[in-house]
PDB file of C-alpha atoms and ligand atoms in Angstrom:
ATOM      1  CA  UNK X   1       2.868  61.361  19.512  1.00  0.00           C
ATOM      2  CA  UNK X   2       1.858  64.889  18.410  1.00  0.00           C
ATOM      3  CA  UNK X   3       1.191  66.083  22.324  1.00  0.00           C
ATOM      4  CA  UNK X   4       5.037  65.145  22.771  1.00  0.00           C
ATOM      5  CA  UNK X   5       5.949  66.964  20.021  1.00  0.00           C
ATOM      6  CA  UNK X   6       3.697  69.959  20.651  1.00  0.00           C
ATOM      7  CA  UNK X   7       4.763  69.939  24.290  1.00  0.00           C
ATOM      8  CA  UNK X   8       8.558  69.755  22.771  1.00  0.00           C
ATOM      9  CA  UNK X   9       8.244  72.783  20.684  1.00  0.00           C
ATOM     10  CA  UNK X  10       6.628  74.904  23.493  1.00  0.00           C
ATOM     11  CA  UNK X  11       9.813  74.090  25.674  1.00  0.00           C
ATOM     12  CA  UNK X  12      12.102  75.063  23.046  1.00  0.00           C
ATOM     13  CA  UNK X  13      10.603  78.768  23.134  1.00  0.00           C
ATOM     14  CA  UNK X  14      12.226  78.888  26.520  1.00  0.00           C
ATOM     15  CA  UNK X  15      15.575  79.615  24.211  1.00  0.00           C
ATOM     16  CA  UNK X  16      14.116  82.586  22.157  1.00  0.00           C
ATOM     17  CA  UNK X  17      13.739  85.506  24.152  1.00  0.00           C
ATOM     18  CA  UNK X  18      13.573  87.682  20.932  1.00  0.00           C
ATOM     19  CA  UNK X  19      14.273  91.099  22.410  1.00  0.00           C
ATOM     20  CA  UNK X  20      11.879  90.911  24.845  1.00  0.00           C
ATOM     21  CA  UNK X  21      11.863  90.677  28.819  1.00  0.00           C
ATOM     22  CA  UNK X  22      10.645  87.407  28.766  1.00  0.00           C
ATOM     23  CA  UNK X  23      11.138  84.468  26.790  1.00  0.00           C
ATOM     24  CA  UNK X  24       8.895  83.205  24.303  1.00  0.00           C
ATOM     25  CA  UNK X  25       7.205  80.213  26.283  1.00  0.00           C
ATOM     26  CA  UNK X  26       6.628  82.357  29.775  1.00  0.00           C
ATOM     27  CA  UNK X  27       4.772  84.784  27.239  1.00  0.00           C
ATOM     28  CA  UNK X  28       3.071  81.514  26.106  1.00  0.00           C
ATOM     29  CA  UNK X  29       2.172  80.622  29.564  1.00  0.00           C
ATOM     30  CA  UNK X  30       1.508  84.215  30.698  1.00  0.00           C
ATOM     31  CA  UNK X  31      -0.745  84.259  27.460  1.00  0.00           C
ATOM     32  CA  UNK X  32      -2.832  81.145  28.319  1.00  0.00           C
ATOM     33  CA  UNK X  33      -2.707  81.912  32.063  1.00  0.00           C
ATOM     34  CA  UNK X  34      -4.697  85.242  31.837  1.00  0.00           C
ATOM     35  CA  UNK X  35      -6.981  83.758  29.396  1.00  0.00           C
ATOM     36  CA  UNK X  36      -7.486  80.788  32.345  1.00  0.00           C
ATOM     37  CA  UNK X  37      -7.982  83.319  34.935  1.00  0.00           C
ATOM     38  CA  UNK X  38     -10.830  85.828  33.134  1.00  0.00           C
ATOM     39  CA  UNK X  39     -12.633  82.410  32.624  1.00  0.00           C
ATOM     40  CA  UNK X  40     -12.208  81.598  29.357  1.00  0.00           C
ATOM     41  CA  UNK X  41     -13.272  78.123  28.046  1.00  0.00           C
ATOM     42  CA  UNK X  42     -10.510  74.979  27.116  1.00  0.00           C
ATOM     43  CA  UNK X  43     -10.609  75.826  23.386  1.00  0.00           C
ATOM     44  CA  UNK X  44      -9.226  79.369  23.801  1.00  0.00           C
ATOM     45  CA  UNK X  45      -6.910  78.602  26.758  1.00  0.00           C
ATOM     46  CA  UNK X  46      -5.249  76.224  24.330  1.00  0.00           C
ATOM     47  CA  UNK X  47      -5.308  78.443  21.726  1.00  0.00           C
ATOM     48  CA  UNK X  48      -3.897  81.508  23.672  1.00  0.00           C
ATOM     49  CA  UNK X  49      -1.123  78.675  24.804  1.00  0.00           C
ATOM     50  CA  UNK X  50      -0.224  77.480  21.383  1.00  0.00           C
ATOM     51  CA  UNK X  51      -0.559  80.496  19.653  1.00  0.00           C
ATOM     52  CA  UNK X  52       3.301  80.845  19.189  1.00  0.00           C
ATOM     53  CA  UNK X  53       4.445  77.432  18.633  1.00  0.00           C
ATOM     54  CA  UNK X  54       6.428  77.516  15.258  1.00  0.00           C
ATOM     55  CA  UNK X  55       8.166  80.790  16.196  1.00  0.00           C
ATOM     56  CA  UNK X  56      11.476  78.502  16.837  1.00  0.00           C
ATOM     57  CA  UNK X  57      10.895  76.805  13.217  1.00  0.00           C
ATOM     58  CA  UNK X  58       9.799  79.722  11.121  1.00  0.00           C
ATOM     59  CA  UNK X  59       9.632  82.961  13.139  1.00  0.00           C
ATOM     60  CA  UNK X  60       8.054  85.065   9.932  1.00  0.00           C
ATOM     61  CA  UNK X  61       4.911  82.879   9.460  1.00  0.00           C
ATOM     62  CA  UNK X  62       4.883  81.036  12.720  1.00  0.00           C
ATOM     63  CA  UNK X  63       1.048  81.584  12.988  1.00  0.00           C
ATOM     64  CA  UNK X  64       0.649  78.902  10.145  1.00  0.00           C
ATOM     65  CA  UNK X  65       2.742  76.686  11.433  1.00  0.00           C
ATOM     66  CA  UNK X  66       0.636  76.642  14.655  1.00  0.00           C
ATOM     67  CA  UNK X  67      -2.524  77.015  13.038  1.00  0.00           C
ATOM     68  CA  UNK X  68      -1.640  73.950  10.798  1.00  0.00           C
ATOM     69  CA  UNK X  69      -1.109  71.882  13.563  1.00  0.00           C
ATOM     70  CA  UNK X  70      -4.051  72.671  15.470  1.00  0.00           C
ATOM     71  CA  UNK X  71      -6.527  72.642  12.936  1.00  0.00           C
ATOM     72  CA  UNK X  72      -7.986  69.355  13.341  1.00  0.00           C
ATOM     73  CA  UNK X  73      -8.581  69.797  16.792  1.00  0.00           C
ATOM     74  CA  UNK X  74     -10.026  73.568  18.038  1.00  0.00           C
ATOM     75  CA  UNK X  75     -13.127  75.413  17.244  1.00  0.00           C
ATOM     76  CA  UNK X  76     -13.009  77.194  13.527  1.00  0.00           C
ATOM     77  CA  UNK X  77     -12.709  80.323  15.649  1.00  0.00           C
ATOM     78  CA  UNK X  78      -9.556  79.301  17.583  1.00  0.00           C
ATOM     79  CA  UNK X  79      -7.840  78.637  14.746  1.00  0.00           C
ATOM     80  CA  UNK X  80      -8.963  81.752  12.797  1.00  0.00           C
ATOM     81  CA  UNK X  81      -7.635  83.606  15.860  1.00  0.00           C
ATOM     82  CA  UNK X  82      -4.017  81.904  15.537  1.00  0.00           C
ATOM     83  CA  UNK X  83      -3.679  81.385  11.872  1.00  0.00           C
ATOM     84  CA  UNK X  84      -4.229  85.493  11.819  1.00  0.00           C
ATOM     85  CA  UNK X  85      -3.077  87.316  15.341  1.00  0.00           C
ATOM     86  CA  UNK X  86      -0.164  88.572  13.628  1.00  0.00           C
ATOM     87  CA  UNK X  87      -1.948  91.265  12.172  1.00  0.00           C
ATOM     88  CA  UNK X  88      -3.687  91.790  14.554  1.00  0.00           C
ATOM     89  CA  UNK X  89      -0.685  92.203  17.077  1.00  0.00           C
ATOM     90  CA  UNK X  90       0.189  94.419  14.694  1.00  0.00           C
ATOM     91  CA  UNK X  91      -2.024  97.082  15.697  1.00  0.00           C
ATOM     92  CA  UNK X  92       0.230  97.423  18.819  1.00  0.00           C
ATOM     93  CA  UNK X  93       3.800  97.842  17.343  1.00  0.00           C
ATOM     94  CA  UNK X  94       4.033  97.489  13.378  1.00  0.00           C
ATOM     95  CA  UNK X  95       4.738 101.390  13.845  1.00  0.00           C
ATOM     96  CA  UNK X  96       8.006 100.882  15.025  1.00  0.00           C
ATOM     97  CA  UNK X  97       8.568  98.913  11.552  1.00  0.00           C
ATOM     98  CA  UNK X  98       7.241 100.861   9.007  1.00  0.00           C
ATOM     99  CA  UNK X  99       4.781  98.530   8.284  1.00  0.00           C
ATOM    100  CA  UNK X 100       0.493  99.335   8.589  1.00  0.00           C
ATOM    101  CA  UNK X 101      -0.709  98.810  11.918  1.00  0.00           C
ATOM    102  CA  UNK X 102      -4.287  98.705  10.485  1.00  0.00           C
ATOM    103  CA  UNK X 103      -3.409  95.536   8.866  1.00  0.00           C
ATOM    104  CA  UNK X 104      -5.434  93.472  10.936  1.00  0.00           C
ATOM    105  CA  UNK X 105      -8.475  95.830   9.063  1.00  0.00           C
ATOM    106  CA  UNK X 106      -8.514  93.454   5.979  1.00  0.00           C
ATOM    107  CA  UNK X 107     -10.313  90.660   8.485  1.00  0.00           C
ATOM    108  CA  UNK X 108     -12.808  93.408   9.391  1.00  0.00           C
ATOM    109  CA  UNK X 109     -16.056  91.284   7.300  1.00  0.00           C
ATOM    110  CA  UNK X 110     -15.255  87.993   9.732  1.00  0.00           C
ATOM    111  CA  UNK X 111     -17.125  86.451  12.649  1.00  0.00           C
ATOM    112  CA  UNK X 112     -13.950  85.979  14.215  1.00  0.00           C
ATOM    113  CA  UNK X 113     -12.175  89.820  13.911  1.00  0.00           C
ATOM    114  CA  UNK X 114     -13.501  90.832  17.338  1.00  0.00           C
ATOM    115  CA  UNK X 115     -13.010  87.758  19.156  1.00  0.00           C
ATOM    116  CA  UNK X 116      -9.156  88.028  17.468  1.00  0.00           C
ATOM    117  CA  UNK X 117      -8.676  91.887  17.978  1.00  0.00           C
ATOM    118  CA  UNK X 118      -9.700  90.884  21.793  1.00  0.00           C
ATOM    119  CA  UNK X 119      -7.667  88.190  22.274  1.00  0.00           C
ATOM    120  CA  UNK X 120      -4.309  90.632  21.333  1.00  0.00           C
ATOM    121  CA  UNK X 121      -5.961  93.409  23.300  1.00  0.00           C
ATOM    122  CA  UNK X 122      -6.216  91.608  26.461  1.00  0.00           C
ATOM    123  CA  UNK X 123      -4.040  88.899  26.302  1.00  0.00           C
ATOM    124  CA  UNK X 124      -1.302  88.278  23.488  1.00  0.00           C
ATOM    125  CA  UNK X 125      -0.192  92.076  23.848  1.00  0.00           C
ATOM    126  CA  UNK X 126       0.504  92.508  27.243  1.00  0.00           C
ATOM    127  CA  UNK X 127       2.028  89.092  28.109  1.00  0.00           C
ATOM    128  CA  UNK X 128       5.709  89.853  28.081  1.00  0.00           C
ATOM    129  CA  UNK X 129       5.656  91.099  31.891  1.00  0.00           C
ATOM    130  CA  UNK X 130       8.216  89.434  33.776  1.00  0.00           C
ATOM    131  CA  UNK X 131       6.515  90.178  37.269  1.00  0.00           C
ATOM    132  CA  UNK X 132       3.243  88.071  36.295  1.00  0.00           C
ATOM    133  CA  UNK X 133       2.756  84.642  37.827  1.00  0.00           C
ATOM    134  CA  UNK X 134       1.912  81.840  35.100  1.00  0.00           C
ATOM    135  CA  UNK X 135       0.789  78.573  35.491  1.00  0.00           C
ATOM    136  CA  UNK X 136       3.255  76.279  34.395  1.00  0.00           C
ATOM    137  CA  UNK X 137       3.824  74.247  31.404  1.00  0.00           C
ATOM    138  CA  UNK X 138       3.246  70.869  33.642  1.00  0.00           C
ATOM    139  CA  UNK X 139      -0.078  72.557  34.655  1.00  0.00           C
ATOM    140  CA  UNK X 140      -1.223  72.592  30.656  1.00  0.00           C
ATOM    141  CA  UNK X 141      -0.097  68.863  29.803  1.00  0.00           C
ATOM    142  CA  UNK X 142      -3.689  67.375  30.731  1.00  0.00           C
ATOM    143  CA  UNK X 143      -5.546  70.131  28.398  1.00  0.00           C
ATOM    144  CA  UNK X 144      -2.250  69.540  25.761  1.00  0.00           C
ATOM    145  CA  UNK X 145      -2.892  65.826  25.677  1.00  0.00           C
ATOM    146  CA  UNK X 146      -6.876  66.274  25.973  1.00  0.00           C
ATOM    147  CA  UNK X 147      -6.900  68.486  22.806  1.00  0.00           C
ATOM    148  CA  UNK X 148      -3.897  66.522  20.341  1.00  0.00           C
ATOM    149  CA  UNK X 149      -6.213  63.900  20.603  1.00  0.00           C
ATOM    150  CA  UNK X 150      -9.483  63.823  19.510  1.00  0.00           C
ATOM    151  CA  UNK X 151     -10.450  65.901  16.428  1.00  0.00           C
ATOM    152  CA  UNK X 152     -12.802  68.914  17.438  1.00  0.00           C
ATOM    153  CA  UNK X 153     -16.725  68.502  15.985  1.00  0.00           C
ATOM    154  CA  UNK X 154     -16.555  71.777  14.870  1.00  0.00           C
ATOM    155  CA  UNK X 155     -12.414  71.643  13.772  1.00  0.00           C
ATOM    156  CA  UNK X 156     -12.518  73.304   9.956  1.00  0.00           C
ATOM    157  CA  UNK X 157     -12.225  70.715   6.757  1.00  0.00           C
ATOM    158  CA  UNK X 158     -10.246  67.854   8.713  1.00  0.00           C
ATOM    159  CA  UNK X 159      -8.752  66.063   5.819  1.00  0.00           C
ATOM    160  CA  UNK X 160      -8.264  63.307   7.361  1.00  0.00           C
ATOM    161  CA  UNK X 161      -4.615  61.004   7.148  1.00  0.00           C
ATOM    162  CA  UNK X 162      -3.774  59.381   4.077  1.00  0.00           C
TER     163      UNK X 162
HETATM  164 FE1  LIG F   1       2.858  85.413  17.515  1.00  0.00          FE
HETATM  165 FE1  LIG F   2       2.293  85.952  21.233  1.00  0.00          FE
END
């Protein structure tokens, strides 16, 4: 079922350290654990855990991949968040590859930019510190399963399964 699956592809980011101090699913964990901890609700947590699924399958545009998969099932604001914290992680470090960290700029007119710009700011950005604590990825099944399941009310244009 998709959970397994989901679940699956967040253990396989254990392999893909990328460059950086930790490996892609203790970010993911780190990610969703300080989210958890400042009190945010079960949409964002498992958005801020999810948000790099994909990065195993297609590391360049791995926010659609995980924004594709969650869409039936978080808030039209979590998924706005993953589909588009690329650019907006790209305020923190696109200087380092020539590329415009004011990217994230062209989202400026949405109802989700500052809820997105946080989300890097306080969480995505600074989870790659290999001294931090996370919960672990047993401790996020429950809310995995809970949210693979049912579609979200609010989940944008659900096409349904043909
Ligand atoms: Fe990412
Ligand atoms: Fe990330």
């Amino acid at each position: 079922m998709t959970a397994d699956r989901v679940i699956g592809l967040l253990r396989d980011l254990e392999s893909d350290h990328g460059g950086f101090p930790v490996n892609r699913l203790e970010h993911s964990l780190q990610t969703a654990s300080r989210a958890e901890r400042d009190g945010r609700d079960d949409d964002y947590v498992f958005c801020a855990l999810i948000h790099d699924i994909g990065d195993t399958l297609s590391p360049h545009n791995h926010p659609e991949v995980a924004a594709a998969i969650i869409k039936p099932f978080v808030s039209e604001a979590g998924h706005f968040m993953v589909l588009n914290h690329n650019a907006f992680q790209g305020y923190y470090y696109w200087q380092h590859l020539g590329r415009d960290v004011n990217t994230r700029d062209k989202f400026r007119e949405s109802p989700h930019f500052d809820r997105t710009a946080e989300f890097c700011e306080l969480y995505d950005q600074i989870s790659f510190d290999p001294s931090y604590t996370s919960n672990s990825l047993a401790h996020y099944e429950p809310l995995i399963r809970q949210f693979l399941t049912v579609p979200a009310p609010d989940a944008p244009n659900d096409s349904g399964r043909v």
